[in-house]
PDB file of C-alpha atoms in Angstrom:
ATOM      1  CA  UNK A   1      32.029  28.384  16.652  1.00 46.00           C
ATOM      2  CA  UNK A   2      30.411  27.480  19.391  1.00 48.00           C
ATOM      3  CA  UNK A   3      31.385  26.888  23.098  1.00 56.00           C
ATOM      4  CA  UNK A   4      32.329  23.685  22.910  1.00 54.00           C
ATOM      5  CA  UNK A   5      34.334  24.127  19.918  1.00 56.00           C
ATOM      6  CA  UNK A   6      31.531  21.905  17.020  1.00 51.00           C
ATOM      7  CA  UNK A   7      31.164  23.890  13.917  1.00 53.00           C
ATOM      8  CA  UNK A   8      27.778  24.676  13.640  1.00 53.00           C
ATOM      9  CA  UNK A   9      25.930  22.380  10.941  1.00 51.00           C
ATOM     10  CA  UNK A  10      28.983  20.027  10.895  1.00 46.00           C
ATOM     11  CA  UNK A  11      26.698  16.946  11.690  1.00 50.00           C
ATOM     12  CA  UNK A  12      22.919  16.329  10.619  1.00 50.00           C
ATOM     13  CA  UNK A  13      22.301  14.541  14.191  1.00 51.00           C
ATOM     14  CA  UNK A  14      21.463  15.891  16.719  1.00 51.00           C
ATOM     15  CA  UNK A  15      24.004  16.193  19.977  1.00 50.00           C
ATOM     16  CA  UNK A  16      20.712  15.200  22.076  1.00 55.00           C
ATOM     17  CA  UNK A  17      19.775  12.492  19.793  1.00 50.00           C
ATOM     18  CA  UNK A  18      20.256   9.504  22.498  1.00 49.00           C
ATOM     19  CA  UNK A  19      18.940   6.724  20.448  1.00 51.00           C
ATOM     20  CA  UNK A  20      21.001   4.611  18.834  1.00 52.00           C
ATOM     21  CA  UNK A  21      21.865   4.956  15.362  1.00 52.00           C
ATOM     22  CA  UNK A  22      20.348   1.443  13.572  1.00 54.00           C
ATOM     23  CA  UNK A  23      20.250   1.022   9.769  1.00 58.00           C
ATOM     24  CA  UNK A  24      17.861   4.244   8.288  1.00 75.00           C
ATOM     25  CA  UNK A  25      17.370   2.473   5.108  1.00 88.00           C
ATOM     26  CA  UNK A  26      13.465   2.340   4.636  1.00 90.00           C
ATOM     27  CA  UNK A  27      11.423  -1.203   3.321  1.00 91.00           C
ATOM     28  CA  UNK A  28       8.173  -1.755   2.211  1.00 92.00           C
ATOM     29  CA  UNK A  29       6.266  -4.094   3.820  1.00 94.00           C
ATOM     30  CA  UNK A  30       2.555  -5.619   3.820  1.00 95.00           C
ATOM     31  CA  UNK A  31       0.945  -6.555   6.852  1.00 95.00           C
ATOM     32  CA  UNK A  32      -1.832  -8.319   7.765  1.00 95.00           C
ATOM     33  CA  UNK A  33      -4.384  -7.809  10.719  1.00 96.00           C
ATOM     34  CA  UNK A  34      -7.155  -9.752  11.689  1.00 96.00           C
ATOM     35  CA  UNK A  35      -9.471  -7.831  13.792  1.00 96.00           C
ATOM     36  CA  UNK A  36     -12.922  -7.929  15.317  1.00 95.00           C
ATOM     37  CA  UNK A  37     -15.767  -6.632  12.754  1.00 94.00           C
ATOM     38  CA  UNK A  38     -16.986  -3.842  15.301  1.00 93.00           C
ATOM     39  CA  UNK A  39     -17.215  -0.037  14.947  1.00 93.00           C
ATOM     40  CA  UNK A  40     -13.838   2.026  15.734  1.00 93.00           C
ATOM     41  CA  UNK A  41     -11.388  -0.812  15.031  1.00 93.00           C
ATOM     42  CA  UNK A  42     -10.510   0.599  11.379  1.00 93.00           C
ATOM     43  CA  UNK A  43     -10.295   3.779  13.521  1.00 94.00           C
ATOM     44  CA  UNK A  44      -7.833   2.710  16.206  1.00 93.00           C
ATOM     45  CA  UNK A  45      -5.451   0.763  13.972  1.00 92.00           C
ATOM     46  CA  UNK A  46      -5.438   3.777  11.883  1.00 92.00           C
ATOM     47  CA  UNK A  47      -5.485   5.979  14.454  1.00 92.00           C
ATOM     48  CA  UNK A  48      -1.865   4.210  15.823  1.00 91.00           C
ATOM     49  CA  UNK A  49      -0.147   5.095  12.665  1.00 91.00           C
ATOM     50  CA  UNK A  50      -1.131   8.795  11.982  1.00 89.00           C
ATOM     51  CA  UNK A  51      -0.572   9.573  15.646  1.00 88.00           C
ATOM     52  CA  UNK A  52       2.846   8.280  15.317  1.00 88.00           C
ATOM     53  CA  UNK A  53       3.637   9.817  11.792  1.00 88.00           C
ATOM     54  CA  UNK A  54       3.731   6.214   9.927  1.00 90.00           C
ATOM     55  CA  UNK A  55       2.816   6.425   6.033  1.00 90.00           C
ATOM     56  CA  UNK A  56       0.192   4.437   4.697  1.00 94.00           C
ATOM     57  CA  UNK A  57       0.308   3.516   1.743  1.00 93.00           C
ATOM     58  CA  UNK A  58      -2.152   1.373   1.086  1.00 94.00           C
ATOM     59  CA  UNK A  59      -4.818  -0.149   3.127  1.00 94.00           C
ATOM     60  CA  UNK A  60      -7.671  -2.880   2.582  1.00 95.00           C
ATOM     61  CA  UNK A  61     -10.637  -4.136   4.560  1.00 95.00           C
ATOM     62  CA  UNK A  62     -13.357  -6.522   4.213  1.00 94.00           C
ATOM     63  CA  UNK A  63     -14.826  -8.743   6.569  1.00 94.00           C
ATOM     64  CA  UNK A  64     -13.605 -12.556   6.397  1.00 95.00           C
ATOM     65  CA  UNK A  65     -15.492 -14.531   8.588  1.00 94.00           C
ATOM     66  CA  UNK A  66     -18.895 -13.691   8.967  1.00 93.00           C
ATOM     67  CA  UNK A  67     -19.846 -16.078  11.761  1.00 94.00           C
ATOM     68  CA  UNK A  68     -16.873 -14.841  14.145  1.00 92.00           C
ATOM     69  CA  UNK A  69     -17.370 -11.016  12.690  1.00 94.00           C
ATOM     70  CA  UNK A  70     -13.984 -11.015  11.982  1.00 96.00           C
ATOM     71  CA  UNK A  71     -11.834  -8.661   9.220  1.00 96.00           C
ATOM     72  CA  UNK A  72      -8.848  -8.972   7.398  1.00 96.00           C
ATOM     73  CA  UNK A  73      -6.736  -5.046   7.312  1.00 96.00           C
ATOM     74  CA  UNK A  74      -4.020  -5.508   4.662  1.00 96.00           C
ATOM     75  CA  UNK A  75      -1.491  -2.441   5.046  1.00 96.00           C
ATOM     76  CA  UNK A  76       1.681  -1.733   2.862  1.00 95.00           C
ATOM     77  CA  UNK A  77       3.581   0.917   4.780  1.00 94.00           C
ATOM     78  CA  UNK A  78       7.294   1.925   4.492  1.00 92.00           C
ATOM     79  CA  UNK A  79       9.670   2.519   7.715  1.00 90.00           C
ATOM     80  CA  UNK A  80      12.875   1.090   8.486  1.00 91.00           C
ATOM     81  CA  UNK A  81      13.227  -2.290  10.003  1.00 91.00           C
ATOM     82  CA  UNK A  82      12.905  -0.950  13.930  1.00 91.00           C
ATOM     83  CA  UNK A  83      10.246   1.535  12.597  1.00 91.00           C
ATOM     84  CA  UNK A  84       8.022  -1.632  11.054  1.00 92.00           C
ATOM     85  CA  UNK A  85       8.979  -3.935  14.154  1.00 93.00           C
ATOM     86  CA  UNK A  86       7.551  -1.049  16.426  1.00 92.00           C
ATOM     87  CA  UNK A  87       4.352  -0.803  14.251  1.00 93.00           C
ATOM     88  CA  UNK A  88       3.718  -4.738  14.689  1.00 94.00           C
ATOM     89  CA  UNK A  89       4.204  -4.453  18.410  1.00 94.00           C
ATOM     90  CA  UNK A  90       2.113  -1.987  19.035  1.00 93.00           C
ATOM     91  CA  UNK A  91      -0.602  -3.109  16.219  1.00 93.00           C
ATOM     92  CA  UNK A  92      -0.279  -7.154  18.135  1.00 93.00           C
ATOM     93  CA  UNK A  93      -1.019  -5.145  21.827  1.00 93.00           C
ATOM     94  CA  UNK A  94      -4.048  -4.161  20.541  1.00 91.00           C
ATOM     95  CA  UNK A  95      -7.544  -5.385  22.235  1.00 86.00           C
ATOM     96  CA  UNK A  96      -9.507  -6.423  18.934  1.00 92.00           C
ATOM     97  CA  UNK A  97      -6.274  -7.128  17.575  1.00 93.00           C
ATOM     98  CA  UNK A  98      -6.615 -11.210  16.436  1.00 95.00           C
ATOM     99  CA  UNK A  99      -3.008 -11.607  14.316  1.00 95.00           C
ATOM    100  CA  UNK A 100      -0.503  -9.708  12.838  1.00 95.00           C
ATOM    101  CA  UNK A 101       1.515 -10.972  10.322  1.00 95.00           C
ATOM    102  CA  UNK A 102       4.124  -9.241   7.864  1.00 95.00           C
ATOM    103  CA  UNK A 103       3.859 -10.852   4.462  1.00 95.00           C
ATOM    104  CA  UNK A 104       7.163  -9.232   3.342  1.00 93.00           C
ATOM    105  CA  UNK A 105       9.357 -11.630   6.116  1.00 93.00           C
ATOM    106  CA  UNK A 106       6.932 -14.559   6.373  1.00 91.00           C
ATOM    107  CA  UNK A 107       7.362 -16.283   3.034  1.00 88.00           C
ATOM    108  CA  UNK A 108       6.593 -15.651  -0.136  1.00 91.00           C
ATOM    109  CA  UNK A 109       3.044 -14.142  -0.710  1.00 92.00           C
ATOM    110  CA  UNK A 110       0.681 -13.235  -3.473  1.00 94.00           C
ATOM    111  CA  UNK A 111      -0.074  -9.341  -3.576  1.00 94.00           C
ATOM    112  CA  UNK A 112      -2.781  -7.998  -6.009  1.00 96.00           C
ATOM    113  CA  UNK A 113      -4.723  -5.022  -6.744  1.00 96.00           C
ATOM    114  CA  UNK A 114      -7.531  -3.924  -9.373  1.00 97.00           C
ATOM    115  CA  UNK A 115      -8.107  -0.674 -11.012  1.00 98.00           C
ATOM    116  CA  UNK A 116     -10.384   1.005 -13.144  1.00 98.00           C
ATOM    117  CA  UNK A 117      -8.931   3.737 -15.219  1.00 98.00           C
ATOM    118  CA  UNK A 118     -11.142   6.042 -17.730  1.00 98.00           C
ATOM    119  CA  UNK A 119      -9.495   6.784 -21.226  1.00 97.00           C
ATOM    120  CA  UNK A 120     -10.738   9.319 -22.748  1.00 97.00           C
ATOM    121  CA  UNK A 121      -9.949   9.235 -26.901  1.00 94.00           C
ATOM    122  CA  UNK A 122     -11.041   9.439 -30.393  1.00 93.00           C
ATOM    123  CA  UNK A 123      -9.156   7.954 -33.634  1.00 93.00           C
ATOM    124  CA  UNK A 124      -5.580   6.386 -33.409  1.00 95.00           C
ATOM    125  CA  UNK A 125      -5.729   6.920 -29.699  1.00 95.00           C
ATOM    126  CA  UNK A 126      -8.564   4.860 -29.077  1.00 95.00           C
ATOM    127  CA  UNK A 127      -7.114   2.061 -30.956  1.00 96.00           C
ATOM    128  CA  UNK A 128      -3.870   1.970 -29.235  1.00 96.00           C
ATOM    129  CA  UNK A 129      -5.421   2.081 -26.059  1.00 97.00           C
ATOM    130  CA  UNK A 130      -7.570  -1.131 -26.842  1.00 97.00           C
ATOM    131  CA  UNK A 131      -4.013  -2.503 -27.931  1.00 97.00           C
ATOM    132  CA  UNK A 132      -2.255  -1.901 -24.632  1.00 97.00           C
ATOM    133  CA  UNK A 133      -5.064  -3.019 -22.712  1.00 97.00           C
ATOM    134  CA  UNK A 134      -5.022  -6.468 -24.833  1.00 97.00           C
ATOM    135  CA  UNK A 135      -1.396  -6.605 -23.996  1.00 97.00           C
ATOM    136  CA  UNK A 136      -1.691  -5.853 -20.422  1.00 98.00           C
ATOM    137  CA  UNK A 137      -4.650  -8.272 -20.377  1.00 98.00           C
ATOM    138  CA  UNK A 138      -7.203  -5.450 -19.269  1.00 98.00           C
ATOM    139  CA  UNK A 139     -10.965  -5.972 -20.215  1.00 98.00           C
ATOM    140  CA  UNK A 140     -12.653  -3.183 -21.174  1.00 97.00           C
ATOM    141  CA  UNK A 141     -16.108  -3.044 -18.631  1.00 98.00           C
ATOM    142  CA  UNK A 142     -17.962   0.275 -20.164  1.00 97.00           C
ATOM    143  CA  UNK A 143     -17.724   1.707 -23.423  1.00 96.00           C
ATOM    144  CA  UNK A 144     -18.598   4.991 -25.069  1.00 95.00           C
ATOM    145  CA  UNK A 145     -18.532   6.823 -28.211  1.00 94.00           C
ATOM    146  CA  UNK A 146     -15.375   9.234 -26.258  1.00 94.00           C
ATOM    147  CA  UNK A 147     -14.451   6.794 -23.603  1.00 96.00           C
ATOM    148  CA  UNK A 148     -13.499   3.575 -22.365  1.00 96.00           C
ATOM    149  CA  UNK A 149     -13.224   2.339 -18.521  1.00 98.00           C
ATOM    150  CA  UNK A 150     -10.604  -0.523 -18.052  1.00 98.00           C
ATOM    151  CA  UNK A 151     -10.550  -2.899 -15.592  1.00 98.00           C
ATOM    152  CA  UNK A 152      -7.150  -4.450 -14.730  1.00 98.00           C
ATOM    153  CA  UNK A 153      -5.959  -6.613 -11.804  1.00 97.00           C
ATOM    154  CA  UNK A 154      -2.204  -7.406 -10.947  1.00 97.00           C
ATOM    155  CA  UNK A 155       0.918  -5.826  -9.013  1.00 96.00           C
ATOM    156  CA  UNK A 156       1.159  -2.374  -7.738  1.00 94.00           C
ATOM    157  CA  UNK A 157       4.052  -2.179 -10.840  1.00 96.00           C
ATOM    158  CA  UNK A 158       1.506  -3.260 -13.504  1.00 98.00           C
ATOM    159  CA  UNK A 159      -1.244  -1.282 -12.399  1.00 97.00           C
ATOM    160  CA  UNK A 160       1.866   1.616 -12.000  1.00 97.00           C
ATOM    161  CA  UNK A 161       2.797   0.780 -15.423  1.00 98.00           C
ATOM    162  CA  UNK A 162      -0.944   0.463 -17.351  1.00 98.00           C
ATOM    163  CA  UNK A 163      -1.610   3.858 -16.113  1.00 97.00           C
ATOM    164  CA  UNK A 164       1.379   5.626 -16.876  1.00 97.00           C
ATOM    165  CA  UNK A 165       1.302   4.205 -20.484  1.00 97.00           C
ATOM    166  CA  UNK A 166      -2.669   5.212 -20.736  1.00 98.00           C
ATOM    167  CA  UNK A 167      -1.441   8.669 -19.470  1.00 97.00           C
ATOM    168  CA  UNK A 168      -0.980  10.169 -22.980  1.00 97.00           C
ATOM    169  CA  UNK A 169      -3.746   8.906 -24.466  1.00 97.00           C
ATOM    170  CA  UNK A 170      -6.177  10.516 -22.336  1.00 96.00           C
ATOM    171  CA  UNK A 171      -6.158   9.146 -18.727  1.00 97.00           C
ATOM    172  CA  UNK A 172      -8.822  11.081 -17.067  1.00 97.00           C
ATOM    173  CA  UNK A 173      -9.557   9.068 -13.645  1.00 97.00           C
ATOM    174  CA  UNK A 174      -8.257   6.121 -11.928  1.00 97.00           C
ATOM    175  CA  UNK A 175      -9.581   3.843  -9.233  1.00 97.00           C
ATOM    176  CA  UNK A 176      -7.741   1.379  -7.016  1.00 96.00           C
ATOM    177  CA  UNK A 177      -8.982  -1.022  -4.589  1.00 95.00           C
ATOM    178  CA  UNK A 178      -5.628  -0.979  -2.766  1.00 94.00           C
ATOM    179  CA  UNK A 179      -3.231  -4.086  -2.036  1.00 95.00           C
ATOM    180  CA  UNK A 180      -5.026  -7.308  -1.163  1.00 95.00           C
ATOM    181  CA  UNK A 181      -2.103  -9.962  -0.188  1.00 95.00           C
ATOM    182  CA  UNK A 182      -2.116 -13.875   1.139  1.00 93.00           C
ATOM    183  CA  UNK A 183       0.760 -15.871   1.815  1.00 92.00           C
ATOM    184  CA  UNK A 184       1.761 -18.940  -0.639  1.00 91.00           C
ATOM    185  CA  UNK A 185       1.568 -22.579   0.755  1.00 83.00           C
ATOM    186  CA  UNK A 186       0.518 -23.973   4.016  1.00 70.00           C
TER     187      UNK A 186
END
């Protein structure tokens, strides 16, 4: 016991933990940053999440408008609602910082991502690897005599799922291009 009488360990917070307790439950959500095309950007937006201990879990860029050297950043990152608030905040203060927008409040949007996964296989394995791909409506882009490489494009779950289920029959590599993500309608 200490001094004051508070079992030690009774509480996982901290007595100098000031902030007020919000809702800890964590979300996913996708954002999306249009920036200026100019060396360091992808640096600095990066740069604001690893320096505050936010989890990326995916990221995309490519440039969007060439005349105005613009890009697009899509990010899916986890944190709980203040946490992702925060991370817009300080993402919208930002000088070549054009929009942010967070797909996952917004409105619906569309979210895809490709892979290309080598199989490696000979005999039944082979065959039922064609099969899933047929049912998961990947295309097979280079084949040899011990291998195939899929391509397949869809959700995060699909890809998830086509990979876990090529797994046994000889998964040897996987490539993903990350989320890419647009908002339905107007």
């Amino acid at each position: 016991m200490s001094a004051l009488n508070i079992k030690k360990g009774s509480t996982k917070h901290s007595a100098y933990n000031l902030r007020p307790s919000f809702d800890e439950h964590e979300e996913s959500h996708t954002l999306a940053v249009l920036v200026d095309n100019e060396a360091g950007v992808l640096a600095r937006v990066i740069g604001l999440f690893s320096g505050r201990g936010y989890n990326i879990e995916s990221l995309t860029v490519a440039e969007v408008d060439h005349e105005g050297h613009r890009s697009r950043i899509t990010i899916v990152t986890t944190g709980t609602p203040q946490v992702i608030e925060q991370i817009k905040a300080q993402l919208g203060r930002m000088v070549p910082v054009h929009d942010v927008h967070d797909l996952t409040v917004e409105g619906k949007a569309v979210e895809r991502e490709l892979a290309l996964l080598r199989v490696e296989g000979t005999g039944d394995k082979r065959v039922e690897a064609l099969r899933l791909a047929d049912i998961f409506r990947a295309q097979a882009v280079d084949s040899t005599l011990e291998s195939f490489v899929f391509q397949i494009t869809g959700t995060v779950e699909k890809v998830d799922a086509f990979a876990d289920l090529m797994r046994p029959l000889g998964l040897v590599e996987i490539a993903r291009t990350g989320v890419a993500a647009l908002s339905r309608g107007a």
